[in-house]
Amino acid sequence: MSSPTHSAKSFSAPTTTRALLKKVVVLGATSGIALEVQRHLARLGCELLLVARSPERLAEVQSDLLARGASQVLTCAADLAAIEYHAGIFDFVRRSFSGYDTVLLSYGAMQDQKDSEASVDVLLSELHVNYVSAAALLTLFAADMEQRRTGCIAAITSVAGDRGRRSNYVYGSAKGALSLFLQGLRSRLHPAGVKVITIKPGPVQTPMTDHLPNAARFAQPEMVARDIVRALERRSPDVLYTPKIWRYVMAAVEHIPETLFKRLSF
Ligand SMILES: NC(=O)c1ccc[n+]([C@@H]2O[C@H](COP(=O)([O-])OP(=O)(O)OC[C@H]3O[C@@H](n4cnc5c(N)ncnc54)[C@H](OP(=O)(O)O)[C@@H]3O)[C@@H](O)[C@H]2O)c1
């Protein structure tokens, strides 16, 4: 595992974005959903600090976002599951991007459920990347924002975290744990005026899902990104279901009695 590497590029562009959304840190900046969110933010003239694993992909995304109107794009290449690097990443953000107002956590991994059932190592790695490392990293940002008494933390969990299902309960349990973590964090940071947004997408067409049989019917990442950016601009709602229909779907799913639910094969 390599230690984090950094780079910066900027050009002057008119800042047209709303007052609350100017300097955004994206943790997992090469994800299909994050790429679309970042394009919206670039059009708004935001400054961005992007963290992701691949320096090559980061460089491509950096150029693309500058061409689309971002006023500054910094990058930091790091494996976000490696908790030993979190302090270094956070230090880079504070030194190079002081006064950042928004953090969006968008990284995650979905293994084949059967692999997690067969191997405790696979299971632990899925829990680690989706929950443990995310909670660890957000804890650093939370303390800083709480002390500054400003800002917004948003993190992508999943509707899969709302109820444990036979076909993906390992991934779902990590996302559910992250949703609970965010709920508590929201309450902790409320007195300091720091907002915490839990983003729960339904299935979205991205590299994470493109091998799944019904992928063509999943939501487009552009649509989900629009909802996310609107929530970041408004710093509301506390819990965003996207596309919106998933709020109602999951409300119905949660009401299915357990005696019936355990017999369902999905
Ligand atoms: N697509 C869906 O249906 C769906 C539904 C609900 C929630 N979500 C969640 O939405 C978020 C974005 O996923 P996506 O749909 O956009 O899929 P994606 O394109 O596969 O993005 C996942 C991203 O996570 C990054 N990642 C994984 N492990 C990492 C690590 N250790 N360090 C740094 N980055 C790491 C990957 O980096 P690399 O590019 O280096 O591989 C990839 O960019 C994830 O949290 C996912 O769980 C997705």
PDB file of C-alpha atoms and ligand atoms in Angstrom:
ATOM      1  CA  MET A   1       0.000   0.000   0.000  1.00  0.00           C
ATOM      2  CA  SER A   2       1.465   3.380  -0.962  1.00  0.00           C
ATOM      3  CA  SER A   3       1.252   6.510   1.157  1.00  0.00           C
ATOM      4  CA  PRO A   4      -0.950   9.401  -0.029  1.00  0.00           C
ATOM      5  CA  THR A   5       0.340  11.590  -2.911  1.00  0.00           C
ATOM      6  CA  HIS A   6      -0.944  15.077  -3.663  1.00  0.00           C
ATOM      7  CA  SER A   7      -1.239  17.510  -6.573  1.00  0.00           C
ATOM      8  CA  ALA A   8      -2.894  20.878  -7.287  1.00  0.00           C
ATOM      9  CA  LYS A   9      -4.101  22.708 -10.409  1.00  0.00           C
ATOM     10  CA  SER A  10      -6.222  25.815 -10.676  1.00  0.00           C
ATOM     11  CA  PHE A  11      -7.364  28.573 -13.005  1.00  0.00           C
ATOM     12  CA  SER A  12      -9.505  31.610 -12.271  1.00  0.00           C
ATOM     13  CA  ALA A  13     -13.182  31.244 -13.027  1.00  0.00           C
ATOM     14  CA  PRO A  14     -16.174  33.220 -11.819  1.00  0.00           C
ATOM     15  CA  THR A  15     -17.595  31.769  -8.615  1.00  0.00           C
ATOM     16  CA  THR A  16     -21.303  31.390  -9.134  1.00  0.00           C
ATOM     17  CA  THR A  17     -22.058  28.828  -6.484  1.00  0.00           C
ATOM     18  CA  ARG A  18     -24.313  29.302  -3.455  1.00  0.00           C
ATOM     19  CA  ALA A  19     -22.742  30.648  -0.272  1.00  0.00           C
ATOM     20  CA  LEU A  20     -22.895  27.321   1.562  1.00  0.00           C
ATOM     21  CA  LEU A  21     -21.269  25.194  -1.128  1.00  0.00           C
ATOM     22  CA  LYS A  22     -17.880  26.498  -2.235  1.00  0.00           C
ATOM     23  CA  LYS A  23     -15.112  24.179  -1.062  1.00  0.00           C
ATOM     24  CA  VAL A  24     -15.931  20.494  -1.240  1.00  0.00           C
ATOM     25  CA  VAL A  25     -13.822  17.492  -0.193  1.00  0.00           C
ATOM     26  CA  VAL A  26     -14.818  14.268  -1.982  1.00  0.00           C
ATOM     27  CA  LEU A  27     -13.652  10.989  -0.426  1.00  0.00           C
ATOM     28  CA  GLY A  28     -13.930   8.426  -3.220  1.00  0.00           C
ATOM     29  CA  ALA A  29     -13.796  10.876  -6.122  1.00  0.00           C
ATOM     30  CA  THR A  30     -13.583   8.300  -8.927  1.00  0.00           C
ATOM     31  CA  SER A  31     -16.865   6.586  -8.062  1.00  0.00           C
ATOM     32  CA  GLY A  32     -19.518   6.678 -10.791  1.00  0.00           C
ATOM     33  CA  ILE A  33     -21.875   8.693  -8.598  1.00  0.00           C
ATOM     34  CA  ALA A  34     -19.149  11.067  -7.353  1.00  0.00           C
ATOM     35  CA  LEU A  35     -17.994  11.798 -10.913  1.00  0.00           C
ATOM     36  CA  GLU A  36     -21.455  13.122 -11.768  1.00  0.00           C
ATOM     37  CA  VAL A  37     -21.732  15.082  -8.504  1.00  0.00           C
ATOM     38  CA  GLN A  38     -18.343  16.676  -9.173  1.00  0.00           C
ATOM     39  CA  ARG A  39     -19.404  17.736 -12.688  1.00  0.00           C
ATOM     40  CA  HIS A  40     -22.367  19.598 -11.186  1.00  0.00           C
ATOM     41  CA  LEU A  41     -20.113  21.180  -8.573  1.00  0.00           C
ATOM     42  CA  ALA A  42     -17.609  22.207 -11.259  1.00  0.00           C
ATOM     43  CA  ARG A  43     -20.393  23.941 -13.209  1.00  0.00           C
ATOM     44  CA  LEU A  44     -21.232  25.833 -10.008  1.00  0.00           C
ATOM     45  CA  GLY A  45     -17.602  27.030  -9.872  1.00  0.00           C
ATOM     46  CA  CYS A  46     -16.776  25.133  -6.675  1.00  0.00           C
ATOM     47  CA  GLU A  47     -13.278  24.423  -5.420  1.00  0.00           C
ATOM     48  CA  LEU A  48     -12.725  20.697  -5.029  1.00  0.00           C
ATOM     49  CA  LEU A  49     -10.325  18.444  -3.191  1.00  0.00           C
ATOM     50  CA  LEU A  50     -10.580  14.918  -4.536  1.00  0.00           C
ATOM     51  CA  VAL A  51      -9.346  11.802  -2.736  1.00  0.00           C
ATOM     52  CA  ALA A  52      -9.264   8.425  -4.506  1.00  0.00           C
ATOM     53  CA  ARG A  53      -6.966   5.453  -5.035  1.00  0.00           C
ATOM     54  CA  SER A  54      -5.693   5.945  -8.576  1.00  0.00           C
ATOM     55  CA  PRO A  55      -3.373   8.919  -9.287  1.00  0.00           C
ATOM     56  CA  GLU A  56      -3.916   8.446 -13.033  1.00  0.00           C
ATOM     57  CA  ARG A  57      -7.717   8.562 -12.774  1.00  0.00           C
ATOM     58  CA  LEU A  58      -7.474  11.520 -10.402  1.00  0.00           C
ATOM     59  CA  ALA A  59      -5.368  13.443 -12.932  1.00  0.00           C
ATOM     60  CA  GLU A  60      -7.961  12.769 -15.673  1.00  0.00           C
ATOM     61  CA  VAL A  61     -10.835  13.836 -13.429  1.00  0.00           C
ATOM     62  CA  GLN A  62      -8.925  16.939 -12.319  1.00  0.00           C
ATOM     63  CA  SER A  63      -8.456  18.133 -15.941  1.00  0.00           C
ATOM     64  CA  ASP A  64     -12.065  17.358 -16.811  1.00  0.00           C
ATOM     65  CA  LEU A  65     -13.418  19.328 -13.839  1.00  0.00           C
ATOM     66  CA  LEU A  66     -11.201  22.336 -14.462  1.00  0.00           C
ATOM     67  CA  ALA A  67     -12.420  22.390 -18.064  1.00  0.00           C
ATOM     68  CA  ARG A  68     -16.010  22.291 -16.784  1.00  0.00           C
ATOM     69  CA  GLY A  69     -15.593  25.339 -14.543  1.00  0.00           C
ATOM     70  CA  ALA A  70     -14.207  24.224 -11.187  1.00  0.00           C
ATOM     71  CA  SER A  71     -12.158  27.116  -9.811  1.00  0.00           C
ATOM     72  CA  GLN A  72      -9.579  24.851  -8.156  1.00  0.00           C
ATOM     73  CA  VAL A  73      -9.056  21.078  -8.089  1.00  0.00           C
ATOM     74  CA  LEU A  74      -6.615  19.511  -5.644  1.00  0.00           C
ATOM     75  CA  THR A  75      -6.063  15.768  -5.544  1.00  0.00           C
ATOM     76  CA  CYS A  76      -4.830  13.251  -3.025  1.00  0.00           C
ATOM     77  CA  ALA A  77      -4.190   9.627  -4.023  1.00  0.00           C
ATOM     78  CA  ALA A  78      -4.744   7.195  -1.171  1.00  0.00           C
ATOM     79  CA  ASP A  79      -6.358   3.915  -0.252  1.00  0.00           C
ATOM     80  CA  LEU A  80      -9.134   5.081   2.042  1.00  0.00           C
ATOM     81  CA  ALA A  81      -9.470   1.674   3.689  1.00  0.00           C
ATOM     82  CA  ALA A  82      -5.938   2.120   5.084  1.00  0.00           C
ATOM     83  CA  ILE A  83      -6.759   3.837   8.358  1.00  0.00           C
ATOM     84  CA  GLU A  84      -3.079   4.477   9.062  1.00  0.00           C
ATOM     85  CA  TYR A  85      -3.132   7.069   6.238  1.00  0.00           C
ATOM     86  CA  HIS A  86      -6.230   8.923   7.419  1.00  0.00           C
ATOM     87  CA  ALA A  87      -4.336  11.375   9.622  1.00  0.00           C
ATOM     88  CA  GLY A  88      -2.057  12.274   6.679  1.00  0.00           C
ATOM     89  CA  ILE A  89      -5.016  12.773   4.327  1.00  0.00           C
ATOM     90  CA  PHE A  90      -6.824  14.904   6.877  1.00  0.00           C
ATOM     91  CA  ASP A  91      -3.697  16.961   7.534  1.00  0.00           C
ATOM     92  CA  PHE A  92      -3.314  17.601   3.779  1.00  0.00           C
ATOM     93  CA  VAL A  93      -6.944  18.768   3.598  1.00  0.00           C
ATOM     94  CA  ARG A  94      -6.542  21.151   6.526  1.00  0.00           C
ATOM     95  CA  ARG A  95      -3.276  22.633   5.265  1.00  0.00           C
ATOM     96  CA  SER A  96      -4.161  22.900   1.571  1.00  0.00           C
ATOM     97  CA  PHE A  97      -7.889  23.431   1.660  1.00  0.00           C
ATOM     98  CA  SER A  98      -8.596  25.366   4.839  1.00  0.00           C
ATOM     99  CA  GLY A  99     -12.127  26.614   5.287  1.00  0.00           C
ATOM    100  CA  TYR A 100     -13.616  23.680   3.329  1.00  0.00           C
ATOM    101  CA  ASP A 101     -17.378  23.734   3.901  1.00  0.00           C
ATOM    102  CA  THR A 102     -18.557  20.299   2.712  1.00  0.00           C
ATOM    103  CA  VAL A 103     -17.310  16.713   2.872  1.00  0.00           C
ATOM    104  CA  LEU A 104     -18.895  14.051   0.658  1.00  0.00           C
ATOM    105  CA  LEU A 105     -17.961  10.435   1.368  1.00  0.00           C
ATOM    106  CA  SER A 106     -18.723   8.350  -1.709  1.00  0.00           C
ATOM    107  CA  TYR A 107     -16.414   5.342  -1.712  1.00  0.00           C
ATOM    108  CA  GLY A 108     -17.564   1.797  -1.071  1.00  0.00           C
ATOM    109  CA  ALA A 109     -17.356  -1.757  -2.335  1.00  0.00           C
ATOM    110  CA  MET A 110     -19.923  -4.470  -2.916  1.00  0.00           C
ATOM    111  CA  GLN A 111     -18.545  -8.004  -3.000  1.00  0.00           C
ATOM    112  CA  ASP A 112     -20.453 -11.012  -4.179  1.00  0.00           C
ATOM    113  CA  GLN A 113     -22.535 -11.998  -1.132  1.00  0.00           C
ATOM    114  CA  LYS A 114     -21.644 -15.665  -1.650  1.00  0.00           C
ATOM    115  CA  ASP A 115     -17.933 -14.803  -1.310  1.00  0.00           C
ATOM    116  CA  SER A 116     -18.579 -13.086   2.042  1.00  0.00           C
ATOM    117  CA  GLU A 117     -20.526 -16.129   3.231  1.00  0.00           C
ATOM    118  CA  ALA A 118     -17.658 -18.429   2.284  1.00  0.00           C
ATOM    119  CA  SER A 119     -14.766 -16.339   3.581  1.00  0.00           C
ATOM    120  CA  VAL A 120     -14.481 -14.409   6.830  1.00  0.00           C
ATOM    121  CA  ASP A 121     -11.638 -12.391   5.264  1.00  0.00           C
ATOM    122  CA  VAL A 122     -13.900 -11.194   2.445  1.00  0.00           C
ATOM    123  CA  LEU A 123     -16.653 -10.439   4.968  1.00  0.00           C
ATOM    124  CA  LEU A 124     -14.315  -8.411   7.176  1.00  0.00           C
ATOM    125  CA  SER A 125     -12.901  -6.478   4.240  1.00  0.00           C
ATOM    126  CA  GLU A 126     -16.417  -5.525   3.129  1.00  0.00           C
ATOM    127  CA  LEU A 127     -17.364  -4.366   6.630  1.00  0.00           C
ATOM    128  CA  HIS A 128     -14.048  -2.542   6.925  1.00  0.00           C
ATOM    129  CA  VAL A 129     -14.189  -0.541   3.710  1.00  0.00           C
ATOM    130  CA  ASN A 130     -17.889   0.317   3.883  1.00  0.00           C
ATOM    131  CA  TYR A 131     -18.231   0.972   7.589  1.00  0.00           C
ATOM    132  CA  VAL A 132     -15.116   0.915   9.794  1.00  0.00           C
ATOM    133  CA  SER A 133     -12.872   3.043   7.572  1.00  0.00           C
ATOM    134  CA  ALA A 134     -15.710   5.452   6.732  1.00  0.00           C
ATOM    135  CA  ALA A 135     -16.547   6.005  10.414  1.00  0.00           C
ATOM    136  CA  ALA A 136     -12.864   6.472  11.254  1.00  0.00           C
ATOM    137  CA  LEU A 137     -12.285   9.038   8.508  1.00  0.00           C
ATOM    138  CA  LEU A 138     -15.467  11.008   9.160  1.00  0.00           C
ATOM    139  CA  THR A 139     -14.557  11.221  12.843  1.00  0.00           C
ATOM    140  CA  LEU A 140     -11.526  13.371  11.938  1.00  0.00           C
ATOM    141  CA  PHE A 141     -13.612  15.750   9.809  1.00  0.00           C
ATOM    142  CA  ALA A 142     -16.393  15.854  12.392  1.00  0.00           C
ATOM    143  CA  ALA A 143     -14.087  17.092  15.154  1.00  0.00           C
ATOM    144  CA  ASP A 144     -12.685  19.841  12.921  1.00  0.00           C
ATOM    145  CA  MET A 145     -16.109  21.041  11.761  1.00  0.00           C
ATOM    146  CA  GLU A 146     -17.518  20.843  15.260  1.00  0.00           C
ATOM    147  CA  GLN A 147     -14.705  23.062  16.497  1.00  0.00           C
ATOM    148  CA  ARG A 148     -15.218  25.528  13.598  1.00  0.00           C
ATOM    149  CA  ARG A 149     -18.990  25.345  14.187  1.00  0.00           C
ATOM    150  CA  THR A 150     -19.760  25.201  10.481  1.00  0.00           C
ATOM    151  CA  GLY A 151     -20.053  22.828   7.548  1.00  0.00           C
ATOM    152  CA  CYS A 152     -21.832  19.814   6.159  1.00  0.00           C
ATOM    153  CA  ILE A 153     -20.859  16.143   6.136  1.00  0.00           C
ATOM    154  CA  ALA A 154     -22.687  13.955   3.607  1.00  0.00           C
ATOM    155  CA  ALA A 155     -22.096  10.253   3.125  1.00  0.00           C
ATOM    156  CA  ILE A 156     -23.516   7.734   0.679  1.00  0.00           C
ATOM    157  CA  THR A 157     -24.912   4.686   2.426  1.00  0.00           C
ATOM    158  CA  SER A 158     -27.637   2.651   0.671  1.00  0.00           C
ATOM    159  CA  VAL A 159     -31.239   1.508   0.834  1.00  0.00           C
ATOM    160  CA  ALA A 160     -29.606  -1.912   1.308  1.00  0.00           C
ATOM    161  CA  GLY A 161     -28.865  -0.772   4.869  1.00  0.00           C
ATOM    162  CA  ASP A 162     -32.532  -0.343   5.759  1.00  0.00           C
ATOM    163  CA  ARG A 163     -33.330  -4.052   5.997  1.00  0.00           C
ATOM    164  CA  GLY A 164     -31.175  -7.175   5.962  1.00  0.00           C
ATOM    165  CA  ARG A 165     -31.879  -9.245   2.856  1.00  0.00           C
ATOM    166  CA  ARG A 166     -30.768 -12.764   2.009  1.00  0.00           C
ATOM    167  CA  SER A 167     -28.949 -11.694  -1.151  1.00  0.00           C
ATOM    168  CA  ASN A 168     -26.801  -8.837   0.196  1.00  0.00           C
ATOM    169  CA  TYR A 169     -26.976  -8.603   3.983  1.00  0.00           C
ATOM    170  CA  VAL A 170     -23.203  -8.274   4.465  1.00  0.00           C
ATOM    171  CA  TYR A 171     -22.928  -5.144   2.313  1.00  0.00           C
ATOM    172  CA  GLY A 172     -26.303  -4.032   3.704  1.00  0.00           C
ATOM    173  CA  SER A 173     -25.202  -4.427   7.322  1.00  0.00           C
ATOM    174  CA  ALA A 174     -22.122  -2.240   6.719  1.00  0.00           C
ATOM    175  CA  LYS A 175     -24.266   0.430   5.061  1.00  0.00           C
ATOM    176  CA  GLY A 176     -26.864   0.138   7.830  1.00  0.00           C
ATOM    177  CA  ALA A 177     -24.136   0.594  10.452  1.00  0.00           C
ATOM    178  CA  LEU A 178     -22.873   3.668   8.576  1.00  0.00           C
ATOM    179  CA  SER A 179     -26.414   5.077   8.489  1.00  0.00           C
ATOM    180  CA  LEU A 180     -26.725   4.607  12.275  1.00  0.00           C
ATOM    181  CA  PHE A 181     -23.307   6.193  12.789  1.00  0.00           C
ATOM    182  CA  LEU A 182     -24.395   9.206  10.728  1.00  0.00           C
ATOM    183  CA  GLN A 183     -27.648   9.473  12.660  1.00  0.00           C
ATOM    184  CA  GLY A 184     -25.750   9.724  15.937  1.00  0.00           C
ATOM    185  CA  LEU A 185     -23.171  12.072  14.441  1.00  0.00           C
ATOM    186  CA  ARG A 186     -25.989  14.332  13.202  1.00  0.00           C
ATOM    187  CA  SER A 187     -27.313  14.607  16.715  1.00  0.00           C
ATOM    188  CA  ARG A 188     -23.847  15.239  18.167  1.00  0.00           C
ATOM    189  CA  LEU A 189     -23.028  17.978  15.639  1.00  0.00           C
ATOM    190  CA  HIS A 190     -26.430  19.657  15.696  1.00  0.00           C
ATOM    191  CA  PRO A 191     -25.582  22.034  18.588  1.00  0.00           C
ATOM    192  CA  ALA A 192     -22.477  23.155  16.651  1.00  0.00           C
ATOM    193  CA  GLY A 193     -24.556  23.958  13.551  1.00  0.00           C
ATOM    194  CA  VAL A 194     -22.849  21.254  11.465  1.00  0.00           C
ATOM    195  CA  LYS A 195     -25.230  19.347   9.161  1.00  0.00           C
ATOM    196  CA  VAL A 196     -24.979  15.627   8.501  1.00  0.00           C
ATOM    197  CA  ILE A 197     -26.765  14.182   5.468  1.00  0.00           C
ATOM    198  CA  THR A 198     -27.308  10.448   5.005  1.00  0.00           C
ATOM    199  CA  ILE A 199     -27.640   9.660   1.300  1.00  0.00           C
ATOM    200  CA  LYS A 200     -29.494   6.446   0.500  1.00  0.00           C
ATOM    201  CA  PRO A 201     -29.540   5.645  -3.209  1.00  0.00           C
ATOM    202  CA  GLY A 202     -31.556   2.815  -4.658  1.00  0.00           C
ATOM    203  CA  PRO A 203     -29.802   0.798  -7.388  1.00  0.00           C
ATOM    204  CA  VAL A 204     -27.798   3.065  -9.731  1.00  0.00           C
ATOM    205  CA  GLN A 205     -26.042   2.242 -13.032  1.00  0.00           C
ATOM    206  CA  THR A 206     -22.347   2.489 -12.135  1.00  0.00           C
ATOM    207  CA  PRO A 207     -19.300   0.205 -12.316  1.00  0.00           C
ATOM    208  CA  MET A 208     -20.437  -1.260  -8.974  1.00  0.00           C
ATOM    209  CA  THR A 209     -23.617  -2.655 -10.488  1.00  0.00           C
ATOM    210  CA  ASP A 210     -23.006  -2.996 -14.219  1.00  0.00           C
ATOM    211  CA  HIS A 211     -22.552  -6.781 -13.934  1.00  0.00           C
ATOM    212  CA  LEU A 212     -25.998  -7.249 -12.317  1.00  0.00           C
ATOM    213  CA  PRO A 213     -28.794  -8.740 -14.421  1.00  0.00           C
ATOM    214  CA  ASN A 214     -31.237  -5.793 -14.217  1.00  0.00           C
ATOM    215  CA  ALA A 215     -28.612  -3.030 -14.390  1.00  0.00           C
ATOM    216  CA  ALA A 216     -30.240  -1.412 -17.442  1.00  0.00           C
ATOM    217  CA  ARG A 217     -33.291  -0.633 -15.300  1.00  0.00           C
ATOM    218  CA  PHE A 218     -31.321   1.082 -12.524  1.00  0.00           C
ATOM    219  CA  ALA A 219     -31.308   4.859 -12.024  1.00  0.00           C
ATOM    220  CA  GLN A 220     -28.844   6.953 -13.984  1.00  0.00           C
ATOM    221  CA  PRO A 221     -26.020   8.439 -11.880  1.00  0.00           C
ATOM    222  CA  GLU A 222     -26.753  11.925 -13.334  1.00  0.00           C
ATOM    223  CA  MET A 223     -30.214  11.860 -11.745  1.00  0.00           C
ATOM    224  CA  VAL A 224     -28.910  10.714  -8.375  1.00  0.00           C
ATOM    225  CA  ALA A 225     -26.138  13.332  -8.547  1.00  0.00           C
ATOM    226  CA  ARG A 226     -28.690  16.106  -9.138  1.00  0.00           C
ATOM    227  CA  ASP A 227     -30.525  15.098  -5.961  1.00  0.00           C
ATOM    228  CA  ILE A 228     -27.258  14.953  -4.019  1.00  0.00           C
ATOM    229  CA  VAL A 229     -26.088  18.387  -5.160  1.00  0.00           C
ATOM    230  CA  ARG A 230     -29.476  19.912  -4.321  1.00  0.00           C
ATOM    231  CA  ALA A 231     -29.192  18.440  -0.815  1.00  0.00           C
ATOM    232  CA  LEU A 232     -25.630  19.748  -0.429  1.00  0.00           C
ATOM    233  CA  GLU A 233     -26.750  23.227  -1.506  1.00  0.00           C
ATOM    234  CA  ARG A 234     -29.649  23.240   0.938  1.00  0.00           C
ATOM    235  CA  ARG A 235     -27.892  21.200   3.625  1.00  0.00           C
ATOM    236  CA  SER A 236     -31.139  19.281   3.828  1.00  0.00           C
ATOM    237  CA  PRO A 237     -32.802  16.791   4.211  1.00  0.00           C
ATOM    238  CA  ASP A 238     -31.192  14.811   7.019  1.00  0.00           C
ATOM    239  CA  VAL A 239     -31.840  11.595   5.093  1.00  0.00           C
ATOM    240  CA  LEU A 240     -31.991  11.723   1.301  1.00  0.00           C
ATOM    241  CA  TYR A 241     -33.522   8.810  -0.603  1.00  0.00           C
ATOM    242  CA  THR A 242     -32.596   9.006  -4.285  1.00  0.00           C
ATOM    243  CA  PRO A 243     -34.421   8.546  -6.603  1.00  0.00           C
ATOM    244  CA  LYS A 244     -37.199   9.770  -4.289  1.00  0.00           C
ATOM    245  CA  ILE A 245     -39.452   6.763  -4.889  1.00  0.00           C
ATOM    246  CA  TRP A 246     -37.100   4.708  -2.699  1.00  0.00           C
ATOM    247  CA  ARG A 247     -38.349   6.539   0.414  1.00  0.00           C
ATOM    248  CA  TYR A 248     -41.794   5.003  -0.198  1.00  0.00           C
ATOM    249  CA  VAL A 249     -40.482   1.625  -1.345  1.00  0.00           C
ATOM    250  CA  MET A 250     -38.365   1.244   1.788  1.00  0.00           C
ATOM    251  CA  ALA A 251     -41.196   2.439   4.050  1.00  0.00           C
ATOM    252  CA  ALA A 252     -43.281  -0.405   2.603  1.00  0.00           C
ATOM    253  CA  VAL A 253     -40.419  -2.929   2.816  1.00  0.00           C
ATOM    254  CA  GLU A 254     -39.810  -2.064   6.473  1.00  0.00           C
ATOM    255  CA  HIS A 255     -43.440  -2.897   7.280  1.00  0.00           C
ATOM    256  CA  ILE A 256     -43.305  -6.444   5.917  1.00  0.00           C
ATOM    257  CA  PRO A 257     -43.543  -8.732   8.964  1.00  0.00           C
ATOM    258  CA  GLU A 258     -40.329 -10.656   9.697  1.00  0.00           C
ATOM    259  CA  THR A 259     -42.148 -14.002   9.528  1.00  0.00           C
ATOM    260  CA  LEU A 260     -42.966 -13.264   5.880  1.00  0.00           C
ATOM    261  CA  PHE A 261     -39.748 -11.345   5.081  1.00  0.00           C
ATOM    262  CA  LYS A 262     -37.478 -14.274   5.942  1.00  0.00           C
ATOM    263  CA  ARG A 263     -39.221 -16.396   3.298  1.00  0.00           C
ATOM    264  CA  LEU A 264     -38.595 -13.890   0.504  1.00  0.00           C
ATOM    265  CA  SER A 265     -35.695 -14.898  -1.717  1.00  0.00           C
ATOM    266  CA  PHE A 266     -34.440 -11.477  -2.846  1.00  0.00           C
TER     267      PHE A 266
HETATM  268  N1  LIG B   1     -24.455   1.829  -7.572  1.00  0.00           N
HETATM  269  C1  LIG B   1     -25.423   1.535  -6.711  1.00  0.00           C
HETATM  270  O1  LIG B   1     -26.413   0.880  -7.054  1.00  0.00           O
HETATM  271  C2  LIG B   1     -25.361   2.046  -5.311  1.00  0.00           C
HETATM  272  C3  LIG B   1     -26.533   2.023  -4.540  1.00  0.00           C
HETATM  273  C4  LIG B   1     -26.488   2.487  -3.235  1.00  0.00           C
HETATM  274  C5  LIG B   1     -25.306   2.973  -2.723  1.00  0.00           C
HETATM  275  N2  LIG B   1     -24.185   2.980  -3.496  1.00  0.00           N
HETATM  276  C6  LIG B   1     -22.952   3.516  -2.890  1.00  0.00           C
HETATM  277  O2  LIG B   1     -22.585   4.665  -3.626  1.00  0.00           O
HETATM  278  C7  LIG B   1     -21.187   4.883  -3.453  1.00  0.00           C
HETATM  279  C8  LIG B   1     -20.565   5.116  -4.810  1.00  0.00           C
HETATM  280  O3  LIG B   1     -20.608   3.892  -5.541  1.00  0.00           O
HETATM  281  P1  LIG B   1     -20.854   3.840  -7.116  1.00  0.00           P
HETATM  282  O4  LIG B   1     -22.202   3.291  -7.341  1.00  0.00           O
HETATM  283  O5  LIG B   1     -20.507   5.150  -7.694  1.00  0.00           O
HETATM  284  O6  LIG B   1     -19.848   2.692  -7.557  1.00  0.00           O
HETATM  285  P2  LIG B   1     -18.361   2.732  -8.102  1.00  0.00           P
HETATM  286  O7  LIG B   1     -18.280   3.554  -9.327  1.00  0.00           O
HETATM  287  O8  LIG B   1     -17.938   1.318  -8.146  1.00  0.00           O
HETATM  288  O9  LIG B   1     -17.590   3.509  -6.967  1.00  0.00           O
HETATM  289  C9  LIG B   1     -17.048   2.926  -5.826  1.00  0.00           C
HETATM  290  C10 LIG B   1     -15.798   3.710  -5.557  1.00  0.00           C
HETATM  291  O10 LIG B   1     -15.264   3.368  -4.290  1.00  0.00           O
HETATM  292  C11 LIG B   1     -13.869   3.402  -4.424  1.00  0.00           C
HETATM  293  N3  LIG B   1     -13.189   2.609  -3.427  1.00  0.00           N
HETATM  294  C12 LIG B   1     -13.446   1.338  -3.064  1.00  0.00           C
HETATM  295  N4  LIG B   1     -12.578   0.951  -2.122  1.00  0.00           N
HETATM  296  C13 LIG B   1     -11.756   2.019  -1.915  1.00  0.00           C
HETATM  297  C14 LIG B   1     -10.639   2.245  -1.091  1.00  0.00           C
HETATM  298  N5  LIG B   1     -10.186   1.287  -0.276  1.00  0.00           N
HETATM  299  N6  LIG B   1     -10.034   3.454  -1.129  1.00  0.00           N
HETATM  300  C15 LIG B   1     -10.461   4.414  -1.945  1.00  0.00           C
HETATM  301  N7  LIG B   1     -11.517   4.265  -2.762  1.00  0.00           N
HETATM  302  C16 LIG B   1     -12.147   3.077  -2.745  1.00  0.00           C
HETATM  303  C17 LIG B   1     -13.598   2.829  -5.818  1.00  0.00           C
HETATM  304  O11 LIG B   1     -12.303   3.243  -6.192  1.00  0.00           O
HETATM  305  P3  LIG B   1     -11.575   2.726  -7.499  1.00  0.00           P
HETATM  306  O12 LIG B   1     -12.130   3.625  -8.594  1.00  0.00           O
HETATM  307  O13 LIG B   1     -10.145   2.950  -7.208  1.00  0.00           O
HETATM  308  O14 LIG B   1     -11.951   1.287  -7.646  1.00  0.00           O
HETATM  309  C18 LIG B   1     -14.717   3.463  -6.610  1.00  0.00           C
HETATM  310  O15 LIG B   1     -14.319   4.700  -7.153  1.00  0.00           O
HETATM  311  C19 LIG B   1     -20.638   3.652  -2.729  1.00  0.00           C
HETATM  312  O16 LIG B   1     -20.529   3.952  -1.353  1.00  0.00           O
HETATM  313  C20 LIG B   1     -21.751   2.636  -2.940  1.00  0.00           C
HETATM  314  O17 LIG B   1     -21.732   1.664  -1.919  1.00  0.00           O
HETATM  315  C21 LIG B   1     -24.179   2.550  -4.775  1.00  0.00           C
END
